[in-house]
Every structure is written in structure tokens, then in C-alpha cells.
Amino acid sequence: MRVAMIGTGYVGLVSGACFADFGHHVICVDKDADKVAALQRGEMPIYEPGLGDLVAANVRAERLSFTTELKGPVAAADAIFIAVGTPSRRGDGHADLSYVYAAAREIAAALDGFTVVVTKSTVPVGTGDEVERIIRETRPDASFAVVSNPEFLREGAAIQDFKHPDRVVVGTEDARASEVMAELYRPLYLNRSPIIVTGRRTAELIKYAANAFLATKITFINEIADLCERVGADVQEVARGIGLDNRIGSKFLHPGPGYGGSCFPKDTVALIKTGQDHDAPLRIVEAVAAVNETRKRAMGRKVAAMLGASPRGKTVAVLGLTFKPNTDDMRDAPSIPLITALHDMGVNVRAYDPVGMEQAKKVLNNVTYCNGPYECAQGADALVIVTEWEQFRALDLDRLKQAMSARPVMVDLRNIYPPDEMRKRGFIYESVGRPEPKV
Ligand SMILES: NC(=O)c1ccc[n+]([C@@H]2O[C@H](COP(=O)([O-])OP(=O)(O)OC[C@H]3O[C@@H](n4cnc5c(N)ncnc54)[C@H](O)[C@@H]3O)[C@@H](O)[C@H]2O)c1
């Protein structure tokens, strides 16, 4: 099949490369000329494990290419994916659909022959109807079907998730479009990945409901962690104790500094707005978003409280800046409000991230960026683990302690290290929901 992927970001590039790897001919289109030029030179504009090799192999096989020109690829395509951004709209938190609608208009003008237009971007219920209306209005003569096919990949494991998904959701009532979608995802049918074919509005809502549910799980365990700290219980054990119940499941029960990233924060807020607009308020999701928002800055206060009487003038080393490991994505990362809170209290911040520092420099000023965890710890009064990169799981603790001030504090916001051992090793150690046992 011939595929045009409109938007070559985290989702468009991964999806485009994977569809090419399935054997389709894919042209990835992006408005960002620098991004396209980099891809044409064989450079990856984002960090995603395995992506460089996958892209290179499919470019070599002449199944994958990149362009800024939308017209030709759209005219030639059997299926066109819209994978542009849907950030929060400034002011009210609704999903900003201007990029989706602009893409729809451009696509409409170039359509040629029956084409399936697939929305892969995360879009509120009813967006497919509007995309259809826009295309129909721009090109009354065009032959097309608009399908919803939300993407569930996780940054950091995106290729595996795309090729071995828990499920694929296809929202369409059009038989011809269903056939095209089945052909596109044929290798997954052969793998027996569950494929849900449903109504377009249902498909759109599945994506938001999934993200809101996951955000709720994280926020739930975060609040339980806070309670554990007050009552002397261990949240890891509580999480294990409830997670072994199959009705609950053990995933997404890891307490931490609050969820961030390019999806959960904006998608929960957009879903809340959809609920309000349709007079079906989602009170649980409203509480989740509010609790999570206050938590991120509260983590700054948690760190400051470990610095003694006055945090002003003290130095904190932050390990991990990206919103999760194995990505360079800094969008809505919890490190941002945490570091801002520390700055507001007069704390000096040093930081290190294995791949996110270039992105971090664009959003975090007044930070001393360092070349590794030990350089980062140099002279620090406290060290905070914000993102659980693999390399932070086995730090040389003696080396770390030597580098730090005489009273070394570690605030482990990902519960990587065993509290007892850390205290034995001479750290003043704090984590999330694992208080020092009361004897
Ligand atoms: N990042 C994730 O992990 C993830 C996972 C699932 C779903 N999603 C959803 O997928 C969508 C895309 O997310 P992303 O993280 O890939 O965004 P992104 O910002 O990384 O990429 C979007 C790209 O679209 C390009 N673009 C915008 N308008 C265009 C146009 N008219 N023509 C051509 N290119 C255009 C931009 O230049 C940019 O490169 C969003 O709706 C997001 O919510 C993201």
C-alpha cells in the first residue's frame, strides 16, 4: 500500500518507519524543513531506541522517504495518516485542533482517487466528523473515508509497542476503509494482535479513556504513598499487595513525582473539557489532574525540607530530566516544576540527563548542566533522582558520597534504592511512600 504520513514527530516517524517495515511504501511529510533535511541526511530528530536502524534499513529498501511537499504523496496514497500535534489550547485546556484541521484542508486539496484519511493524532470525540466535513467542503468531488486509528505507543518502547501492540483500534463504519486498514495492519492480524473495529467516535474516546485511566492509577498510588508516609506503611508492599489482584493489575502502580510527558497531562485536561461540554462531568479525572498538578511542585518542597533549616544557597543535583527514561522528550516533564520550585527557594541546581539535556536547555535556565552523575553530585547538598534511567540504578554510592557535601542527602523519587542500605551507606535518604520504620 502507498502511505502518506502527515507529521513526522514521535508518532509519525515511528509509525511511518514501522509501516514501511511491514512492507508498505511510506512517505513521511513534515512542515519542519530542518527536521526533514536531518532525516534525509540519515539523522534522527528524536531519541528513540532502535529507530535510527529501522529508518535506515527501510530508506535503503526504498520503502521510506521524507519530504516537506504534501501534494504528491497525498495524491498517490491509498491511506493518509494525520499524525500532527494536538497540544493543549492556550487559555482553556481544550485540545488545539488547528494543526489537524490545517492538515485536513491541505490533504483535501490534493486527494486523487478513493483514499482513506486516518486520524492517528489523539483527538476529541467528533473530530473525525469535522475532518470529514472540512474535506467534503474543500473538495465536494473527492472520494474518501475518514477513519480513527488512535496510537498507544509509549516513547522509549515505541517500536516494540507499534509492532506488538496490546491492541489496535480502528474506528470506521466504511467497508472499503476497513479493508484498507486490514491490509495496512496485516502483519499484526497474522500475529494475532487484537484488532478492535468499532465506531469512529468510540475509537476516539477509547484513546482518552485509556490515558485517563492510566493517569488515575498513577495518581491513586501517589496519594496512597503520601498516606504511607504519614502512617508508617510501605507503599511498595501496598502496591504489590493490591497489584497481585488480577482485577487491579500490577502495572502503573509505581509512586513518583507525578505523571508528565506529551500525553497524560494534555489528554486528561482535554477529556475533562469534553465531559463538561457534553454535560457529563468526569469528576474522577478532574481530581486526578488537580492532584497531579500540585504534586509536581510539592516534590520541590519535599527536597527542600531535606536541606535543613534554610534551603537558600544550598545546591541540589538532579539526575534525570526527561519525563521518563529512554526518550529525550521534555514536554511537561515533572523535573520542570520541581526545579522551578527549587529556584524559587533560592537553591542552586545542577543537573544531568543521559540524552535529554539539549531539550532541557530550551526550557530550564539557571541550571548547571553536567557531564555525568558524579560531576553533577560535586559539592551538592542533596541529590534527587527524578527519572529512573537505567544508569542511575547502579550508581557507585561511595563515589557519589565523596563528591557531595559532608551531609549527603539523597531524595529518590523513583524508589530505586533500598532505604536500609542507603542509610547504612551514610546517606540521609528519602524516597516516596517508604518512611523510616518507627521502632
Ligand atoms: N508522543 C507520544 O508518545 C504519543 C503517543 C500516542 C499518541 N500521541 C499523539 O500523536 C500526536 C502527535 O504527537 P507527537 O508526539 O508525535 O507530536 P510531535 O510534536 O512530535 O510531532 C508533530 C509533527 O507534526 C508536524 N506538523 C504539524 N502540522 C503539520 C502539517 N500541516 N503538515 C505536515 N507536518 C505537520 C510538526 O512539524 C511536527 O514535526 C498527538 O496528537 C499526540 O497526542 C503521541
Short mmCIF file of C-alpha atoms and ligand atoms in Angstrom, two decimals:
data_model
loop_
_atom_site.label_atom_id
_atom_site.label_comp_id
_atom_site.label_asym_id
_atom_site.label_seq_id
_atom_site.Cartn_x
_atom_site.Cartn_y
_atom_site.Cartn_z
CA MET A 1 0.00 0.00 0.00
CA ARG A 2 1.04 3.59 -0.51
CA VAL A 3 1.01 5.59 2.69
CA ALA A 4 1.48 9.31 3.35
CA MET A 5 2.24 10.17 6.97
CA ILE A 6 1.46 13.82 7.71
CA GLY A 7 3.54 14.92 10.71
CA THR A 8 6.89 13.26 11.34
CA GLY A 9 7.22 13.60 15.12
CA TYR A 10 7.42 10.90 17.79
CA VAL A 11 4.30 9.17 16.49
CA GLY A 12 4.51 9.91 12.75
CA LEU A 13 8.14 8.89 12.39
CA VAL A 14 7.80 5.67 14.38
CA SER A 15 4.51 4.73 12.67
CA GLY A 16 5.90 5.59 9.24
CA ALA A 17 9.05 3.54 9.77
CA CYS A 18 7.07 0.57 11.14
CA PHE A 19 4.53 0.62 8.27
CA ALA A 20 7.49 0.68 5.85
CA ASP A 21 8.95 -2.27 7.73
CA PHE A 22 5.62 -4.07 7.25
CA GLY A 23 6.31 -3.73 3.50
CA HIS A 24 4.31 -0.62 2.60
CA HIS A 25 5.65 2.38 0.72
CA VAL A 26 5.65 5.31 3.09
CA ILE A 27 6.40 8.97 2.58
CA CYS A 28 6.68 10.99 5.77
CA VAL A 29 5.72 14.63 5.32
CA ASP A 30 6.56 17.41 7.74
CA LYS A 31 6.34 21.19 7.63
CA ASP A 32 9.55 21.48 9.61
CA ALA A 33 12.17 21.72 6.85
CA ASP A 34 15.09 21.25 9.30
CA LYS A 35 13.57 18.01 10.56
CA VAL A 36 13.05 16.69 7.04
CA ALA A 37 16.58 17.73 5.98
CA ALA A 38 18.03 15.91 9.02
CA LEU A 39 16.04 12.78 8.18
CA GLN A 40 17.18 12.95 4.57
CA ARG A 41 20.78 13.06 5.85
CA GLY A 42 20.04 9.97 7.95
CA GLU A 43 19.97 11.85 11.27
CA MET A 44 17.20 11.16 13.79
CA PRO A 45 15.45 14.28 15.09
CA ILE A 46 14.39 12.44 18.26
CA TYR A 47 15.88 9.86 20.57
CA GLU A 48 14.02 6.56 20.42
CA PRO A 49 15.84 3.24 20.88
CA GLY A 50 16.21 1.29 17.61
CA LEU A 51 14.64 3.99 15.46
CA GLY A 52 17.80 5.02 13.60
CA ASP A 53 18.45 1.47 12.39
CA LEU A 54 14.81 0.85 11.44
CA VAL A 55 14.64 4.09 9.44
CA ALA A 56 17.97 3.45 7.72
CA ALA A 57 17.01 -0.10 6.72
CA ASN A 58 13.72 1.00 5.19
CA VAL A 59 15.24 4.00 3.43
CA ARG A 60 17.81 1.61 1.92
CA ALA A 61 14.99 -0.69 0.82
CA GLU A 62 13.36 2.36 -0.84
CA ARG A 63 10.18 1.95 1.12
CA LEU A 64 10.60 5.09 3.28
CA SER A 65 11.34 8.69 2.34
CA PHE A 66 10.87 12.19 3.72
CA THR A 67 9.60 15.42 2.22
CA THR A 68 8.11 18.80 3.04
CA GLU A 69 5.82 18.57 -0.02
CA LEU A 70 2.42 17.18 0.84
CA LYS A 71 0.72 17.26 -2.54
CA GLY A 72 2.42 14.47 -4.50
CA PRO A 73 2.48 11.88 -1.68
CA VAL A 74 -1.18 12.60 -0.82
CA ALA A 75 -2.32 12.25 -4.42
CA ALA A 76 -0.52 8.89 -4.74
CA ALA A 77 -1.58 7.45 -1.38
CA ASP A 78 -4.09 4.70 -0.57
CA ALA A 79 -4.03 5.84 3.05
CA ILE A 80 -3.05 9.16 4.59
CA PHE A 81 -2.32 9.36 8.30
CA ILE A 82 -2.69 12.61 10.20
CA ALA A 83 -0.07 12.44 12.99
CA VAL A 84 0.36 16.12 13.79
CA GLY A 85 0.44 17.52 17.32
CA THR A 86 -2.69 18.20 19.38
CA PRO A 87 -1.31 20.24 22.28
CA SER A 88 -3.41 21.94 24.95
CA ARG A 89 -5.06 25.06 23.62
CA ARG A 90 -3.77 28.11 25.43
CA GLY A 91 -6.26 29.50 27.90
CA ASP A 92 -8.80 26.72 28.26
CA GLY A 93 -7.03 23.36 28.02
CA HIS A 94 -9.14 22.02 25.14
CA ALA A 95 -7.15 20.07 22.55
CA ASP A 96 -5.80 22.51 19.97
CA LEU A 97 -7.03 21.01 16.72
CA SER A 98 -5.71 23.73 14.44
CA TYR A 99 -2.87 21.52 13.12
CA VAL A 100 -5.27 18.64 12.43
CA TYR A 101 -7.75 20.85 10.58
CA ALA A 102 -4.99 22.61 8.62
CA ALA A 103 -3.65 19.21 7.57
CA ALA A 104 -7.18 18.11 6.59
CA ARG A 105 -7.56 21.16 4.34
CA GLU A 106 -4.20 20.56 2.66
CA ILE A 107 -4.98 16.86 2.21
CA ALA A 108 -8.39 17.63 0.72
CA ALA A 109 -6.89 19.85 -1.94
CA ALA A 110 -4.54 17.09 -3.09
CA LEU A 111 -6.77 13.96 -2.92
CA ASP A 112 -6.90 11.82 -6.02
CA GLY A 113 -9.00 8.64 -6.27
CA PHE A 114 -10.52 6.77 -3.30
CA THR A 115 -8.34 7.46 -0.26
CA VAL A 116 -8.60 6.60 3.42
CA VAL A 117 -7.77 9.53 5.69
CA VAL A 118 -6.76 8.21 9.09
CA THR A 119 -6.51 10.30 12.24
CA LYS A 120 -3.69 8.94 14.34
CA SER A 121 -3.29 12.08 16.43
CA THR A 122 -5.13 11.97 19.74
CA VAL A 123 -8.30 13.95 19.05
CA PRO A 124 -11.53 14.57 20.98
CA VAL A 125 -14.75 12.78 20.12
CA GLY A 126 -16.29 14.24 17.00
CA THR A 127 -13.04 15.41 15.40
CA GLY A 128 -13.37 12.74 12.69
CA ASP A 129 -16.76 14.22 11.78
CA GLU A 130 -15.20 17.67 11.47
CA VAL A 131 -12.26 16.37 9.40
CA GLU A 132 -14.80 14.72 7.09
CA ARG A 133 -16.80 17.95 6.85
CA ILE A 134 -13.68 20.00 6.06
CA ILE A 135 -12.58 17.63 3.31
CA ARG A 136 -16.09 17.46 1.85
CA GLU A 137 -16.38 21.27 1.91
CA THR A 138 -12.96 21.79 0.29
CA ARG A 139 -13.38 19.02 -2.28
CA PRO A 140 -17.04 18.09 -2.86
CA ASP A 141 -15.91 15.73 -5.63
CA ALA A 142 -13.40 13.73 -3.57
CA SER A 143 -13.84 10.02 -2.85
CA PHE A 144 -12.61 9.30 0.68
CA ALA A 145 -13.38 7.84 4.11
CA VAL A 146 -12.19 9.25 7.44
CA VAL A 147 -11.05 6.66 9.99
CA SER A 148 -9.94 7.00 13.60
CA ASN A 149 -6.87 4.91 14.50
CA PRO A 150 -5.50 6.24 17.79
CA GLU A 151 -1.93 5.39 18.69
CA PHE A 152 -0.98 3.79 22.01
CA LEU A 153 2.81 3.54 21.65
CA ARG A 154 4.98 4.54 24.60
CA GLU A 155 8.03 6.68 23.98
CA GLY A 156 11.13 4.70 24.85
CA ALA A 157 9.50 1.42 23.72
CA ALA A 158 7.73 2.80 20.67
CA ILE A 159 8.84 0.32 18.02
CA GLN A 160 8.06 -2.72 20.14
CA ASP A 161 4.68 -1.19 21.04
CA PHE A 162 3.84 -0.45 17.42
CA LYS A 163 4.81 -3.89 16.18
CA HIS A 164 3.46 -5.86 19.13
CA PRO A 165 0.57 -3.77 20.39
CA ASP A 166 -1.80 -4.81 23.18
CA ARG A 167 -4.48 -3.91 20.62
CA VAL A 168 -5.12 -1.83 17.52
CA VAL A 169 -8.24 0.32 17.49
CA VAL A 170 -9.87 1.16 14.17
CA GLY A 171 -12.90 3.42 14.13
CA THR A 172 -14.87 3.25 10.90
CA GLU A 173 -18.20 2.10 9.54
CA ASP A 174 -16.98 2.17 5.93
CA ALA A 175 -16.36 -1.29 4.46
CA ARG A 176 -13.78 -0.13 1.91
CA ALA A 177 -11.85 1.74 4.59
CA SER A 178 -11.93 -1.34 6.83
CA GLU A 179 -10.32 -3.36 4.06
CA VAL A 180 -7.55 -0.80 3.60
CA MET A 181 -6.89 -0.73 7.37
CA ALA A 182 -6.79 -4.55 7.48
CA GLU A 183 -4.25 -4.58 4.66
CA LEU A 184 -2.11 -1.94 6.38
CA TYR A 185 -2.05 -3.88 9.64
CA ARG A 186 -1.90 -7.32 8.00
CA PRO A 187 1.29 -8.43 9.86
CA LEU A 188 -0.48 -7.72 13.14
CA TYR A 189 -3.51 -9.77 12.09
CA LEU A 190 -1.07 -12.59 11.37
CA ASN A 191 0.50 -12.06 14.85
CA ARG A 192 -2.99 -12.30 16.31
CA SER A 193 -2.78 -8.87 17.91
CA PRO A 194 -6.30 -7.94 19.00
CA ILE A 195 -7.82 -5.53 16.48
CA ILE A 196 -10.93 -3.69 17.58
CA VAL A 197 -13.01 -2.35 14.74
CA THR A 198 -15.62 -0.01 16.09
CA GLY A 199 -17.42 3.27 15.50
CA ARG A 200 -15.29 6.35 14.86
CA ARG A 201 -16.47 8.24 17.93
CA THR A 202 -15.96 5.18 20.10
CA ALA A 203 -12.39 4.80 18.82
CA GLU A 204 -11.67 8.45 19.58
CA LEU A 205 -12.97 8.04 23.11
CA ILE A 206 -11.07 4.79 23.75
CA LYS A 207 -7.79 6.67 23.49
CA TYR A 208 -8.75 9.33 26.04
CA ALA A 209 -10.37 6.82 28.38
CA ALA A 210 -7.18 4.71 28.31
CA ASN A 211 -4.90 7.63 29.11
CA ALA A 212 -7.22 9.00 31.80
CA PHE A 213 -7.43 5.57 33.44
CA LEU A 214 -3.64 5.17 33.48
CA ALA A 215 -3.21 8.68 34.88
CA THR A 216 -5.75 7.78 37.56
CA LYS A 217 -3.83 4.65 38.54
CA ILE A 218 -0.60 6.62 38.92
CA THR A 219 -2.27 9.37 40.90
CA PHE A 220 -4.05 6.87 43.12
CA ILE A 221 -0.81 5.17 44.14
CA ASN A 222 0.87 8.57 44.62
CA GLU A 223 -1.79 9.56 47.14
CA ILE A 224 -1.54 6.16 48.84
CA ALA A 225 2.24 6.79 49.04
CA ASP A 226 1.61 10.07 50.85
CA LEU A 227 -0.64 8.26 53.30
CA CYS A 228 2.03 5.58 53.80
CA GLU A 229 4.48 8.30 54.82
CA ARG A 230 2.06 9.58 57.48
CA VAL A 231 1.12 6.20 58.93
CA GLY A 232 4.41 4.31 58.65
CA ALA A 233 3.42 1.87 55.90
CA ASP A 234 5.43 0.85 52.82
CA VAL A 235 3.81 1.78 49.51
CA GLN A 236 5.81 -0.80 47.53
CA GLU A 237 4.26 -3.53 49.63
CA VAL A 238 0.83 -1.97 49.33
CA ALA A 239 1.25 -1.79 45.54
CA ARG A 240 2.32 -5.42 45.44
CA GLY A 241 -0.49 -6.42 47.74
CA ILE A 242 -3.13 -4.83 45.55
CA GLY A 243 -1.41 -5.39 42.18
CA LEU A 244 -1.45 -9.18 42.56
CA ASP A 245 -5.22 -8.94 42.41
CA ASN A 246 -5.87 -9.59 38.72
CA ARG A 247 -8.77 -7.17 38.73
CA ILE A 248 -6.28 -4.39 39.61
CA GLY A 249 -3.02 -5.50 37.94
CA SER A 250 0.50 -4.52 38.98
CA LYS A 251 1.35 -2.04 36.20
CA PHE A 252 1.24 1.71 36.71
CA LEU A 253 1.35 1.33 40.47
CA HIS A 254 4.77 2.92 40.92
CA PRO A 255 4.66 6.07 43.02
CA GLY A 256 6.77 9.01 41.93
CA PRO A 257 6.87 12.74 41.33
CA GLY A 258 3.61 12.83 39.34
CA TYR A 259 2.92 11.98 35.73
CA GLY A 260 4.19 14.21 32.93
CA GLY A 261 5.03 13.88 29.27
CA SER A 262 3.46 14.78 25.99
CA CYS A 263 0.20 12.86 26.52
CA PHE A 264 -1.27 12.34 30.00
CA PRO A 265 -1.32 15.99 31.16
CA LYS A 266 -2.91 17.37 27.99
CA ASP A 267 -5.17 14.38 27.34
CA THR A 268 -6.68 14.31 30.83
CA VAL A 269 -7.46 18.02 30.63
CA ALA A 270 -8.92 17.70 27.12
CA LEU A 271 -11.14 14.82 28.27
CA ILE A 272 -12.34 16.89 31.22
CA LYS A 273 -13.31 19.66 28.79
CA THR A 274 -15.15 17.19 26.53
CA GLY A 275 -17.07 15.89 29.56
CA GLN A 276 -18.03 19.40 30.63
CA ASP A 277 -19.10 20.36 27.11
CA HIS A 278 -21.42 17.35 26.95
CA ASP A 279 -22.81 17.80 30.42
CA ALA A 280 -21.21 14.58 31.63
CA PRO A 281 -18.53 15.87 34.03
CA LEU A 282 -15.70 13.48 34.75
CA ARG A 283 -15.15 14.23 38.43
CA ILE A 284 -12.58 11.49 38.97
CA VAL A 285 -10.41 12.71 36.11
CA GLU A 286 -10.82 16.31 37.31
CA ALA A 287 -9.48 15.26 40.73
CA VAL A 288 -6.62 13.31 39.13
CA ALA A 289 -5.47 16.28 37.05
CA ALA A 290 -5.68 18.67 40.02
CA VAL A 291 -3.85 16.32 42.40
CA ASN A 292 -1.11 15.65 39.87
CA GLU A 293 -0.61 19.32 39.13
CA THR A 294 0.03 20.23 42.77
CA ARG A 295 2.21 17.17 43.33
CA LYS A 296 4.97 18.18 40.93
CA ARG A 297 5.76 21.41 42.74
CA ALA A 298 5.27 19.70 46.10
CA MET A 299 8.23 17.49 45.14
CA GLY A 300 10.36 20.65 45.20
CA ARG A 301 9.22 21.28 48.78
CA LYS A 302 9.92 17.64 49.67
CA VAL A 303 13.52 18.08 48.51
CA ALA A 304 13.89 21.47 50.20
CA ALA A 305 12.66 20.01 53.51
CA MET A 306 15.67 17.68 53.48
CA LEU A 307 18.14 20.56 53.18
CA GLY A 308 17.96 21.68 56.80
CA ALA A 309 16.68 24.95 58.24
CA SER A 310 17.08 27.08 55.13
CA PRO A 311 17.37 25.83 51.57
CA ARG A 312 18.58 29.23 50.26
CA GLY A 313 22.10 28.98 48.85
CA LYS A 314 22.17 25.18 49.04
CA THR A 315 22.97 23.06 45.98
CA VAL A 316 20.81 20.27 44.63
CA ALA A 317 21.92 17.80 41.96
CA VAL A 318 19.10 16.50 39.77
CA LEU A 319 19.56 13.18 37.98
CA GLY A 320 17.14 12.67 35.10
CA LEU A 321 15.25 15.50 33.40
CA THR A 322 13.11 13.84 30.72
CA PHE A 323 9.58 12.79 31.68
CA LYS A 324 10.58 9.14 31.53
CA PRO A 325 13.69 7.12 30.64
CA ASN A 326 14.74 6.28 27.06
CA THR A 327 13.40 9.44 25.50
CA ASP A 328 14.66 12.99 25.02
CA ASP A 329 11.12 14.33 25.41
CA MET A 330 10.90 17.16 27.94
CA ARG A 331 7.23 18.04 27.32
CA ASP A 332 5.54 18.57 30.69
CA ALA A 333 8.35 16.73 32.49
CA PRO A 334 7.95 16.72 36.31
CA SER A 335 11.57 17.93 36.54
CA ILE A 336 10.47 21.35 35.28
CA PRO A 337 8.12 22.41 38.13
CA LEU A 338 10.40 20.67 40.62
CA ILE A 339 13.46 22.65 39.52
CA THR A 340 11.43 25.85 39.26
CA ALA A 341 10.23 25.36 42.85
CA LEU A 342 13.83 24.87 44.00
CA HIS A 343 14.91 28.01 42.14
CA ASP A 344 12.09 29.94 43.80
CA MET A 345 13.53 28.91 47.18
CA GLY A 346 16.99 30.18 46.25
CA VAL A 347 18.50 26.73 45.64
CA ASN A 348 21.31 26.25 43.10
CA VAL A 349 20.53 23.41 40.70
CA ARG A 350 22.97 21.15 38.87
CA ALA A 351 21.57 18.55 36.50
CA TYR A 352 22.42 15.60 34.34
CA ASP A 353 20.35 13.57 31.90
CA PRO A 354 21.73 10.87 29.58
CA VAL A 355 20.00 12.19 26.44
CA GLY A 356 17.60 14.98 27.36
CA MET A 357 19.95 17.88 28.09
CA GLU A 358 19.69 19.60 24.71
CA GLN A 359 15.90 19.67 25.01
CA ALA A 360 16.12 20.62 28.69
CA LYS A 361 18.30 23.64 27.93
CA LYS A 362 15.42 25.06 25.89
CA VAL A 363 13.06 25.06 28.88
CA LEU A 364 15.24 25.21 32.01
CA ASN A 365 17.56 28.16 32.60
CA ASN A 366 19.91 28.82 35.52
CA VAL A 367 20.84 25.16 35.71
CA THR A 368 24.45 23.95 35.68
CA TYR A 369 24.37 21.11 33.17
CA CYS A 370 26.94 18.40 33.94
CA ASN A 371 28.63 15.59 32.08
CA GLY A 372 27.66 12.68 34.26
CA PRO A 373 26.11 11.74 37.61
CA TYR A 374 29.35 12.14 39.60
CA GLU A 375 30.19 15.54 38.14
CA CYS A 376 26.59 16.52 38.86
CA ALA A 377 26.90 15.43 42.50
CA GLN A 378 30.04 17.51 43.01
CA GLY A 379 29.57 19.73 46.08
CA ALA A 380 25.81 19.06 46.18
CA ASP A 381 23.94 19.08 49.48
CA ALA A 382 21.26 16.82 48.07
CA LEU A 383 20.93 14.57 45.06
CA VAL A 384 17.48 13.93 43.59
CA ILE A 385 16.65 11.08 41.25
CA VAL A 386 13.76 12.33 39.12
CA THR A 387 13.87 9.98 36.10
CA GLU A 388 14.74 6.31 36.52
CA TRP A 389 17.29 5.93 33.70
CA GLU A 390 18.96 2.52 33.80
CA GLN A 391 22.36 4.04 34.55
CA PHE A 392 21.02 5.57 37.80
CA ARG A 393 20.10 2.14 39.13
CA ALA A 394 23.66 1.11 39.90
CA LEU A 395 25.46 4.27 40.93
CA ASP A 396 28.80 3.97 42.73
CA LEU A 397 27.47 5.16 46.07
CA ASP A 398 30.87 5.73 47.69
CA ARG A 399 31.98 7.87 44.78
CA LEU A 400 28.74 9.78 44.96
CA LYS A 401 29.09 10.37 48.70
CA GLN A 402 32.66 11.57 48.33
CA ALA A 403 31.60 14.06 45.68
CA MET A 404 28.79 15.50 47.81
CA SER A 405 28.83 17.79 50.86
CA ALA A 406 29.52 16.42 54.35
CA ARG A 407 25.83 15.72 54.97
CA PRO A 408 24.82 13.80 51.80
CA VAL A 409 21.10 13.72 51.20
CA MET A 410 19.52 11.54 48.53
CA VAL A 411 15.90 12.02 47.53
CA ASP A 412 14.97 9.05 45.40
CA LEU A 413 11.67 9.96 43.74
CA ARG A 414 11.57 6.62 41.90
CA ASN A 415 12.23 4.30 44.86
CA ILE A 416 15.23 2.74 43.12
CA TYR A 417 17.40 2.10 46.18
CA PRO A 418 16.69 0.09 49.35
CA PRO A 419 16.23 2.58 52.22
CA ASP A 420 18.04 0.49 54.85
CA GLU A 421 21.12 0.06 52.72
CA MET A 422 21.25 3.72 51.82
CA ARG A 423 21.14 4.72 55.45
CA LYS A 424 23.86 2.17 56.27
CA ARG A 425 25.96 3.63 53.46
CA GLY A 426 25.83 7.02 55.17
CA PHE A 427 23.15 8.83 53.18
CA ILE A 428 20.29 10.79 54.62
CA TYR A 429 17.82 9.01 52.41
CA GLU A 430 14.27 9.89 51.46
CA SER A 431 12.04 8.17 48.92
CA VAL A 432 8.31 8.08 48.13
CA GLY A 433 5.93 6.30 50.49
CA ARG A 434 8.64 4.31 52.27
CA PRO A 435 9.12 6.01 55.64
CA GLU A 436 11.85 5.02 58.09
CA PRO A 437 10.39 2.22 60.21
CA LYS A 438 9.12 3.51 63.57
CA VAL A 439 10.68 1.41 66.35
N1 LIG B 1 4.31 11.10 21.76
C1 LIG B 1 3.63 10.03 22.13
O1 LIG B 1 4.12 9.19 22.88
C2 LIG B 1 2.23 9.82 21.63
C3 LIG B 1 1.61 8.57 21.82
C4 LIG B 1 0.32 8.38 21.34
C5 LIG B 1 -0.34 9.40 20.70
N2 LIG B 1 0.26 10.61 20.53
C6 LIG B 1 -0.47 11.66 19.81
O2 LIG B 1 0.06 11.73 18.49
C7 LIG B 1 0.02 13.08 18.01
C8 LIG B 1 1.40 13.51 17.58
O3 LIG B 1 2.24 13.51 18.73
P1 LIG B 1 3.83 13.64 18.61
O4 LIG B 1 4.38 13.44 19.97
O5 LIG B 1 4.31 12.77 17.51
O6 LIG B 1 3.95 15.18 18.16
P2 LIG B 1 5.24 15.94 17.60
O7 LIG B 1 5.07 17.36 18.01
O8 LIG B 1 6.48 15.19 17.97
O9 LIG B 1 5.09 15.84 16.01
C9 LIG B 1 4.14 16.51 15.25
C10 LIG B 1 4.77 16.87 13.91
O10 LIG B 1 3.75 17.35 13.01
C11 LIG B 1 4.32 18.35 12.18
N3 LIG B 1 3.21 19.08 11.54
C12 LIG B 1 2.29 19.90 12.11
N4 LIG B 1 1.41 20.35 11.18
C13 LIG B 1 1.77 19.79 10.01
C14 LIG B 1 1.25 19.83 8.67
N5 LIG B 1 0.14 20.53 8.38
N6 LIG B 1 1.89 19.15 7.71
C15 LIG B 1 2.98 18.42 8.00
N7 LIG B 1 3.52 18.32 9.24
C16 LIG B 1 2.92 18.99 10.22
C17 LIG B 1 5.18 19.13 13.14
O11 LIG B 1 6.16 19.89 12.45
C18 LIG B 1 5.80 18.00 13.99
O12 LIG B 1 7.02 17.55 13.46
C19 LIG B 1 -0.57 13.90 19.14
O13 LIG B 1 -1.96 14.02 18.96
C20 LIG B 1 -0.29 13.05 20.36
O14 LIG B 1 -1.21 13.29 21.41
C21 LIG B 1 1.53 10.83 20.97
#
